[in-house]
Short mmCIF file of C-alpha atoms and ligand atoms in Angstrom, two decimals:
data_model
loop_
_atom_site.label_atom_id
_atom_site.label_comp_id
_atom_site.label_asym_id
_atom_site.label_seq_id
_atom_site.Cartn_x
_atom_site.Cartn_y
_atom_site.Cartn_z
CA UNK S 226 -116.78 58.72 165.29
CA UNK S 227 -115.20 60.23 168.40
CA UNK S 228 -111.81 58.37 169.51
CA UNK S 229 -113.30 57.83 172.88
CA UNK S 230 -115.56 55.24 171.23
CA UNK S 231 -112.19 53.14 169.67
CA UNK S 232 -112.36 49.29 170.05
CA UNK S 233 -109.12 48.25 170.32
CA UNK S 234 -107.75 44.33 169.29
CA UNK S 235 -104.72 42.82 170.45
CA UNK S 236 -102.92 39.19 168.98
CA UNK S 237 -100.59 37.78 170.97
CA UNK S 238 -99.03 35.38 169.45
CA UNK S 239 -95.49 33.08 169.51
CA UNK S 240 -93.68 35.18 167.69
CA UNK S 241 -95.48 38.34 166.62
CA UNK S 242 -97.89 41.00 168.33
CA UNK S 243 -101.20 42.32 166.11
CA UNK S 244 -102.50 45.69 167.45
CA UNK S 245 -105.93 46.52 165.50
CA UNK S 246 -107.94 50.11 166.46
CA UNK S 247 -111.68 49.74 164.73
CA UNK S 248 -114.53 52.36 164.80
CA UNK S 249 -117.40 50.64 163.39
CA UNK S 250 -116.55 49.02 159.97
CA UNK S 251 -113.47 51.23 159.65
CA UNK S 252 -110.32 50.10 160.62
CA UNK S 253 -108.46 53.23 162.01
CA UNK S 254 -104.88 51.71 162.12
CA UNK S 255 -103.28 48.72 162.63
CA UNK S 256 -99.65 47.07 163.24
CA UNK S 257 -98.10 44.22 163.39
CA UNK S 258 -94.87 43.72 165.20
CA UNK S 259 -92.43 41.11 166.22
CA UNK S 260 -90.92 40.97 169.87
CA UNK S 261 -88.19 42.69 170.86
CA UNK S 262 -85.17 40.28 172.14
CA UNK S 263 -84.37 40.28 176.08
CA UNK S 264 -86.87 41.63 177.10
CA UNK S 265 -88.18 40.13 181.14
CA UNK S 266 -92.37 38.22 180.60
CA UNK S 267 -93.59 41.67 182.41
CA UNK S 268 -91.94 43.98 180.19
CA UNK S 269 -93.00 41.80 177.14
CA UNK S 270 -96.99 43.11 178.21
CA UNK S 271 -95.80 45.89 178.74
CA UNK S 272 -94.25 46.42 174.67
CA UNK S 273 -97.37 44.66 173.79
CA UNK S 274 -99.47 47.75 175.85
CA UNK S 275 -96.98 50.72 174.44
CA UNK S 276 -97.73 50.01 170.68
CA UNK S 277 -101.77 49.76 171.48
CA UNK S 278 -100.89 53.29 173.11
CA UNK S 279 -98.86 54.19 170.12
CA UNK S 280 -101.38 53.66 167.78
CA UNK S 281 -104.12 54.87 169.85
CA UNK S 282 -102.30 58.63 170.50
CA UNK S 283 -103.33 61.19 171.27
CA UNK S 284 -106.72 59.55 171.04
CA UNK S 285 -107.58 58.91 174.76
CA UNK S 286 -108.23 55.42 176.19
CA UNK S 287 -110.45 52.96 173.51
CA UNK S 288 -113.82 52.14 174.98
CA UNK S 289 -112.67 48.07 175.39
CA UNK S 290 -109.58 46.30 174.46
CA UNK S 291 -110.25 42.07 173.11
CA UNK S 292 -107.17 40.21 173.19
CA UNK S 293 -106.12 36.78 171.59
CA UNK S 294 -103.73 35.26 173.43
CA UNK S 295 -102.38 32.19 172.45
CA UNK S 296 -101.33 30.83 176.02
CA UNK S 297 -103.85 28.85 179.03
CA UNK S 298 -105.20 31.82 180.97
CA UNK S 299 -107.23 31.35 184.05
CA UNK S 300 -110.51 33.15 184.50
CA UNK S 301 -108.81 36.20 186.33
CA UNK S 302 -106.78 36.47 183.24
CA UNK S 303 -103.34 35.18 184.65
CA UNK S 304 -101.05 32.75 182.48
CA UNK S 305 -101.46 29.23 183.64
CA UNK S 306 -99.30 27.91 180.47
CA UNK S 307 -97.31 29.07 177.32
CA UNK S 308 -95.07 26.91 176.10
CA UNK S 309 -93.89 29.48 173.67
CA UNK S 310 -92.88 32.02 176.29
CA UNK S 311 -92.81 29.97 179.67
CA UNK S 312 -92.13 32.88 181.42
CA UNK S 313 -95.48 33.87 181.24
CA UNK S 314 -96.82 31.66 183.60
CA UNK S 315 -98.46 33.88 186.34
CA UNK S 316 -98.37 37.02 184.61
CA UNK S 317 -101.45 38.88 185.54
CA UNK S 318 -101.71 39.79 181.36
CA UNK S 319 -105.40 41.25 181.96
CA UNK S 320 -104.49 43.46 184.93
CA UNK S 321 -101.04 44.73 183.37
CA UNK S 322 -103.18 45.89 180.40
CA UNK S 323 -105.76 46.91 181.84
CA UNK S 324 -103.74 49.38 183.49
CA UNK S 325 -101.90 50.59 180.71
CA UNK S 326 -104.29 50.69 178.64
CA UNK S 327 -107.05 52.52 180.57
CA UNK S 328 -109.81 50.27 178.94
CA UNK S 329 -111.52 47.32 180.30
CA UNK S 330 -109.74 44.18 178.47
CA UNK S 331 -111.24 40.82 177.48
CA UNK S 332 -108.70 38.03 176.84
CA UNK S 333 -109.78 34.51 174.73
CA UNK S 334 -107.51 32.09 173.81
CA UNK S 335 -106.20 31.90 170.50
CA UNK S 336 -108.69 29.26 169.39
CA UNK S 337 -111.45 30.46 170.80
CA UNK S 338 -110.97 34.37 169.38
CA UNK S 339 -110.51 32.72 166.04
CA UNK S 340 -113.61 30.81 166.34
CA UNK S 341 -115.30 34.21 167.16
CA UNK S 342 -113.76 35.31 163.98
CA UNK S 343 -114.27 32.46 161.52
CA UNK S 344 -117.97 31.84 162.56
CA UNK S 345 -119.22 35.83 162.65
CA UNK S 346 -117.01 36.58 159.48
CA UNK S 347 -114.89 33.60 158.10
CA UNK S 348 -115.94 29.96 157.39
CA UNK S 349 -118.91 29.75 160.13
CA UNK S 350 -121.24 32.83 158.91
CA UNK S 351 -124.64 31.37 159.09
CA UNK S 352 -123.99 28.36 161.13
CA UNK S 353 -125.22 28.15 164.53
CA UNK S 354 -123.70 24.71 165.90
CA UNK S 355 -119.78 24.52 164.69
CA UNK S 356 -116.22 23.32 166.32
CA UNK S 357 -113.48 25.65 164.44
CA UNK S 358 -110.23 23.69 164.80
CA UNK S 359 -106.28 25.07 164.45
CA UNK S 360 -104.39 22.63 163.92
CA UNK S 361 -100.56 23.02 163.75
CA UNK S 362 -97.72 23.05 166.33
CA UNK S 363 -100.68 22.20 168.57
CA UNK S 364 -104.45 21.67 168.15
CA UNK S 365 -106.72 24.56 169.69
CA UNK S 366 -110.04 24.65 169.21
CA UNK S 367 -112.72 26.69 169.74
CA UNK S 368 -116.79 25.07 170.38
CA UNK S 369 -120.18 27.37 169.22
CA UNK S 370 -123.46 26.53 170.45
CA UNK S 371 -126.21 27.95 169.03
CA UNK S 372 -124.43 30.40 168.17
CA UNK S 373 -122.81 31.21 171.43
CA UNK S 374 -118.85 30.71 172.30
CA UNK S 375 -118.51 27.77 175.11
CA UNK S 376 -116.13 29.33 177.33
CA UNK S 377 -116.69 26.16 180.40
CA UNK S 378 -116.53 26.83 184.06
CA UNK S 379 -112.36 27.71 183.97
CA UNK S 380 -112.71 29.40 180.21
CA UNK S 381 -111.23 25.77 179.06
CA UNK S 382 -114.15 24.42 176.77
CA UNK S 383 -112.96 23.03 173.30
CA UNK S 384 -109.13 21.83 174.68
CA UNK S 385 -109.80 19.41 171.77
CA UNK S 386 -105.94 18.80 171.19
CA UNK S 387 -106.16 17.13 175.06
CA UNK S 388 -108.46 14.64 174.38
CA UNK S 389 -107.21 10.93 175.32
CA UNK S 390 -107.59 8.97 171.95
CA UNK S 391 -104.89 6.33 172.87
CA UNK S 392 -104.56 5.80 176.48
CA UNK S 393 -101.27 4.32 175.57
CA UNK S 394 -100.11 6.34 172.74
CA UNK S 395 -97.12 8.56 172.64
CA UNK S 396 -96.33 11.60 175.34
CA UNK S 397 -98.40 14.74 175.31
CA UNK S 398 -97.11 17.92 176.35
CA UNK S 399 -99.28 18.45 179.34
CA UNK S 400 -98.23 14.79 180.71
CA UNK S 401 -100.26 12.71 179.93
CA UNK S 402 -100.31 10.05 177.03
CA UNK S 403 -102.66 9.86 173.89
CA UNK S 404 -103.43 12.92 173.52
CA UNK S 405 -104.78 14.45 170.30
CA UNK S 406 -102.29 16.44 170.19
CA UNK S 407 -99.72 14.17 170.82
CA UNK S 408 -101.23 11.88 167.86
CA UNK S 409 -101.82 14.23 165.18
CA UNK S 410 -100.13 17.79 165.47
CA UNK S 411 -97.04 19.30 163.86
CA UNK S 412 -95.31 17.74 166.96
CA UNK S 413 -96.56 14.30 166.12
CA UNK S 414 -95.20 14.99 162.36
CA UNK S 415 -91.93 16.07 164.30
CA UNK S 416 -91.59 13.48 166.02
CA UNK S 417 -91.96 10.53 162.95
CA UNK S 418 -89.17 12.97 161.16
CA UNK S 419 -86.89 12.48 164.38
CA UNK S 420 -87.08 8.56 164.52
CA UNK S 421 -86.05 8.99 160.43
CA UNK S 422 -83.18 10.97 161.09
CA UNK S 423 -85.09 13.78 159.29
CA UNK S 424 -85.17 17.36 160.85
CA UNK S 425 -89.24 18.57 161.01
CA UNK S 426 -92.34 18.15 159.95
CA UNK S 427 -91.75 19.55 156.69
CA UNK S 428 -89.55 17.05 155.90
CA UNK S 429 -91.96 14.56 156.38
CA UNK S 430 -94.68 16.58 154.26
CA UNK S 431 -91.83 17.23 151.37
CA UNK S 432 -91.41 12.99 151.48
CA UNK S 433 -94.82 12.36 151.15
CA UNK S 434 -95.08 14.73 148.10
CA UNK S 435 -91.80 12.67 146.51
CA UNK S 436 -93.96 9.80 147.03
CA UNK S 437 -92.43 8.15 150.13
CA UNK S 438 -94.52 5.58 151.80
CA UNK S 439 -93.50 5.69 155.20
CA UNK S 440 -94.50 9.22 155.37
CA UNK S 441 -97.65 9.40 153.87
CA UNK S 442 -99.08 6.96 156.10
CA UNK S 443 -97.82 9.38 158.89
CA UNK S 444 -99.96 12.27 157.25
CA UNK S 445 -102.66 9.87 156.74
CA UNK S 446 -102.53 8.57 160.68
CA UNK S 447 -102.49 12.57 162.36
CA UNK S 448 -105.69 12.81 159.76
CA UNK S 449 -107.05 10.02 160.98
CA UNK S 450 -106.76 10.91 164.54
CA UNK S 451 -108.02 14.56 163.82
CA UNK S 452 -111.20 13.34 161.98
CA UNK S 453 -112.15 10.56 164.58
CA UNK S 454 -111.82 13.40 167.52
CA UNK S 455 -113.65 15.51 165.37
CA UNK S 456 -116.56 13.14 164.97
CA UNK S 457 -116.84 11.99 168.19
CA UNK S 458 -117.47 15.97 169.15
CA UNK S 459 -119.65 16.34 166.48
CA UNK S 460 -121.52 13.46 167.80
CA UNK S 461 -122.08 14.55 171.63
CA UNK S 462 -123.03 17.80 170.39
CA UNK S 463 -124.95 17.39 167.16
CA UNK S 464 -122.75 19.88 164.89
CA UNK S 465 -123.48 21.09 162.00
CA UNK S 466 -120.00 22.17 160.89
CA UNK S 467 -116.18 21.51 161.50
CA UNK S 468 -114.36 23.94 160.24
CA UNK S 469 -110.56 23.04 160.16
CA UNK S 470 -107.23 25.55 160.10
CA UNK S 471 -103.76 26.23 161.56
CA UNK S 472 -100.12 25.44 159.56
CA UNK S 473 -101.22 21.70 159.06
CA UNK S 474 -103.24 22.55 156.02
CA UNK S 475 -99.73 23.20 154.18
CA UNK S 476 -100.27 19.04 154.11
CA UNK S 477 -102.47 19.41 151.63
CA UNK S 478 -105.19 17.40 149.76
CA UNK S 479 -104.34 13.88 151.19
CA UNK S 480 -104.14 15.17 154.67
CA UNK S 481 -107.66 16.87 153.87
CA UNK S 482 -109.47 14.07 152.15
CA UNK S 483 -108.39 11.38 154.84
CA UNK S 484 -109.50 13.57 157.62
CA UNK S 485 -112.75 14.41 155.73
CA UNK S 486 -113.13 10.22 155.45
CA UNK S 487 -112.90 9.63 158.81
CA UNK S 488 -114.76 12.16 160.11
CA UNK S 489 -117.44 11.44 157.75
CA UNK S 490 -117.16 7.12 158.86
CA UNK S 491 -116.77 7.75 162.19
CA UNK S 492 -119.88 10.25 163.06
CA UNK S 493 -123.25 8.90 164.14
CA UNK S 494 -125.56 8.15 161.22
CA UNK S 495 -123.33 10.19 159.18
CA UNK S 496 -126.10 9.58 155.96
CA UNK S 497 -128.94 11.46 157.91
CA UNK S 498 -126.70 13.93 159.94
CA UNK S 499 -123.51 14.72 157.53
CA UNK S 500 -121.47 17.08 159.41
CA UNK S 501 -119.89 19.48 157.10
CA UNK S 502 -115.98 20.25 156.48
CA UNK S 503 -114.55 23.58 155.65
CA UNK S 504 -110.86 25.26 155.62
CA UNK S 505 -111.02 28.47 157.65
CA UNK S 506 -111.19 31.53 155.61
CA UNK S 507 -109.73 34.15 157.60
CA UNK S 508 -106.06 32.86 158.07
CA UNK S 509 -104.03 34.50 160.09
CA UNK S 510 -106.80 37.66 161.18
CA UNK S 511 -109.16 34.86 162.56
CA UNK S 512 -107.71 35.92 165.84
CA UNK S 513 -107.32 39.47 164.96
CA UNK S 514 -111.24 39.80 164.22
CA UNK S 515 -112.52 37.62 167.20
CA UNK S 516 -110.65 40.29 169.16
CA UNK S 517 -112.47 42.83 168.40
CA UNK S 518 -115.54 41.28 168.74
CA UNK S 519 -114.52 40.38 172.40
CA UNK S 520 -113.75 43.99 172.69
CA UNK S 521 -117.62 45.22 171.40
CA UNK S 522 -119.23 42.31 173.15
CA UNK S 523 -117.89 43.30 176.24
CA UNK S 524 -119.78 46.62 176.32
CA UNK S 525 -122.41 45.87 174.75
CA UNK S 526 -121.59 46.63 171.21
CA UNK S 527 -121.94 45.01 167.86
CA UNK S 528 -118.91 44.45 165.80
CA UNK S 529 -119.23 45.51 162.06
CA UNK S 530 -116.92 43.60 159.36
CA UNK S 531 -113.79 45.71 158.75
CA UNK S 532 -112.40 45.63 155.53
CA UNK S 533 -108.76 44.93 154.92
CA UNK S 534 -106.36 46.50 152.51
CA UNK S 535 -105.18 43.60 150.95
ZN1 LIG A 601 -102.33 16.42 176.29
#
């Protein structure tokens, strides 16, 4: 395979960078680093540019670049929102790499490039119709229709965490109240620890497993909430799957099998149109893999599984 003809995937995540160079099912090299301290937002896409080129040398250019990106882009590719690096916001990310890098570059959020990933080589092979959910911190998700990523008019389709559940419910982070997000993510587990005295939501996962009450009706209520939101996509849109990630899983089999109940109670003539559950499969290279298939799609190509070294 001639370097020229490299796909090149890029993870961008809270606290790490993933650089992946593929050349049909053979992955040529890849890295993972974490960021470098003090470093200004520009320079950060910058570090993020210089080990793609790293690997890549003396290769030239790769044919496309796909990049996961776990931040609110706008459809020119510029940072609306990362609360993990807020000083993001307005970074041209596709333009600064695209110049570096010498390649055309195709960013996705991070929920929608692990959708990619889970439903071509994860948890979703074979389905057509599927909402892949990561749920941790916050809850991405990314929606496939007939076997098609929604991207939406702005590239915001499947903002699933933002749905209002309870108009009146606690503070979201983008304002509002209610939120999904609000109601059933790692911040919502946070946030029951803090009115305990209790620092995190593993503390409140670690009290449920001793048994406590008070905290296993917490994990029960964010499963709740993430079931009922799940059902009430899976009925506007006729899914056939739901398949469910992200760092909330460490919960475990109660946070599973209530989420499972009410997805399963709350869906639309749930005995003639069960909607199916499944845990991701790909962990953390979901994103990794829908990368690169951004990168092939975008000229054309098809993206062949690449086998890891485990
Ligand atoms: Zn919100």
């Amino acid at each position: 395979v001639g370097s020229g003809g490299l796909l090149c995937a890029l993870d961008i995540g809270g606290s790490y960078v993933r650089v992946m160079l593929t050349a049909g099912e053979e992955i040529v090299r890849h890295q993972q680093s974490s960021w470098p301290d003090n470093l200004a937002p520009r320079d950060e896409v910058k570090f993020v540019a210089d080990l793609a080129l790293a690997l890549l040398a003396p290769a030239p250019p790769p044919a496309a670049v796909g990049v996961s990106l776990a931040a609110l882009l706008d459809e020119q590719g510029v940072v609306v929102q990362w609360p993990n690096r807020p000083g993001w916001r307005g970074l041209a990310v596709k333009q600064i790499l695209e110049a570096r890098l010498d390649a055309p570059v195709t960013i996705e959020d991070d929920a929608n490039a692990a959708a990619l990933g889970e439903h071509r080589f994860g948890a979703g092979r074979g389905y057509r119709d599927l909402l892949v959910i990561m749920a941790g911190t916050g809850i991405g998700a990314g929606l496939i229709l007939d076997g098609v990523l929604v991207r939406g008019r702005h590239g915001w389709a499947g903002e699933l965490g933002h749905l209002i559940l309870l108009p009146d419910g606690p503070a979201c982070s983008c304002g509002r109240n209610g939120c999904l997000q609000a109601l059933a993510s790692g911040r919502a587990l946070d946030r029951a620890a803090a009115e305990r005295g209790l620092a995190g939501a593993p503390a409140v996962n670690q009290a449920a497993a001793r048994g406590e009450r008070w905290a296993s009706e917490v994990v029960a209520a964010c499963a709740s909430w993430l079931g009922l939101a799940a059902a009430n996509v899976a009925t506007l849109l006729d899914l056939e799957l739901v398949v469910v990630g992200g760092g909330l899983r460490a919960l475990g089999s109660a946070w599973w099998t209530t989420m499972e109940s009410s997805l399963h109670a709350n869906g639309l003539n749930s005995d003639h149109h069960r909607v199916e559950l499944r845990p991701t499969q790909l962990d953390d290279r979901a994103g990794l893999l829908g990368a690169g298939i951004l990168a092939a799609e975008s000229i054309g190509a098809d993206m062949i599984e690449p086998l890891f070294h485990r």
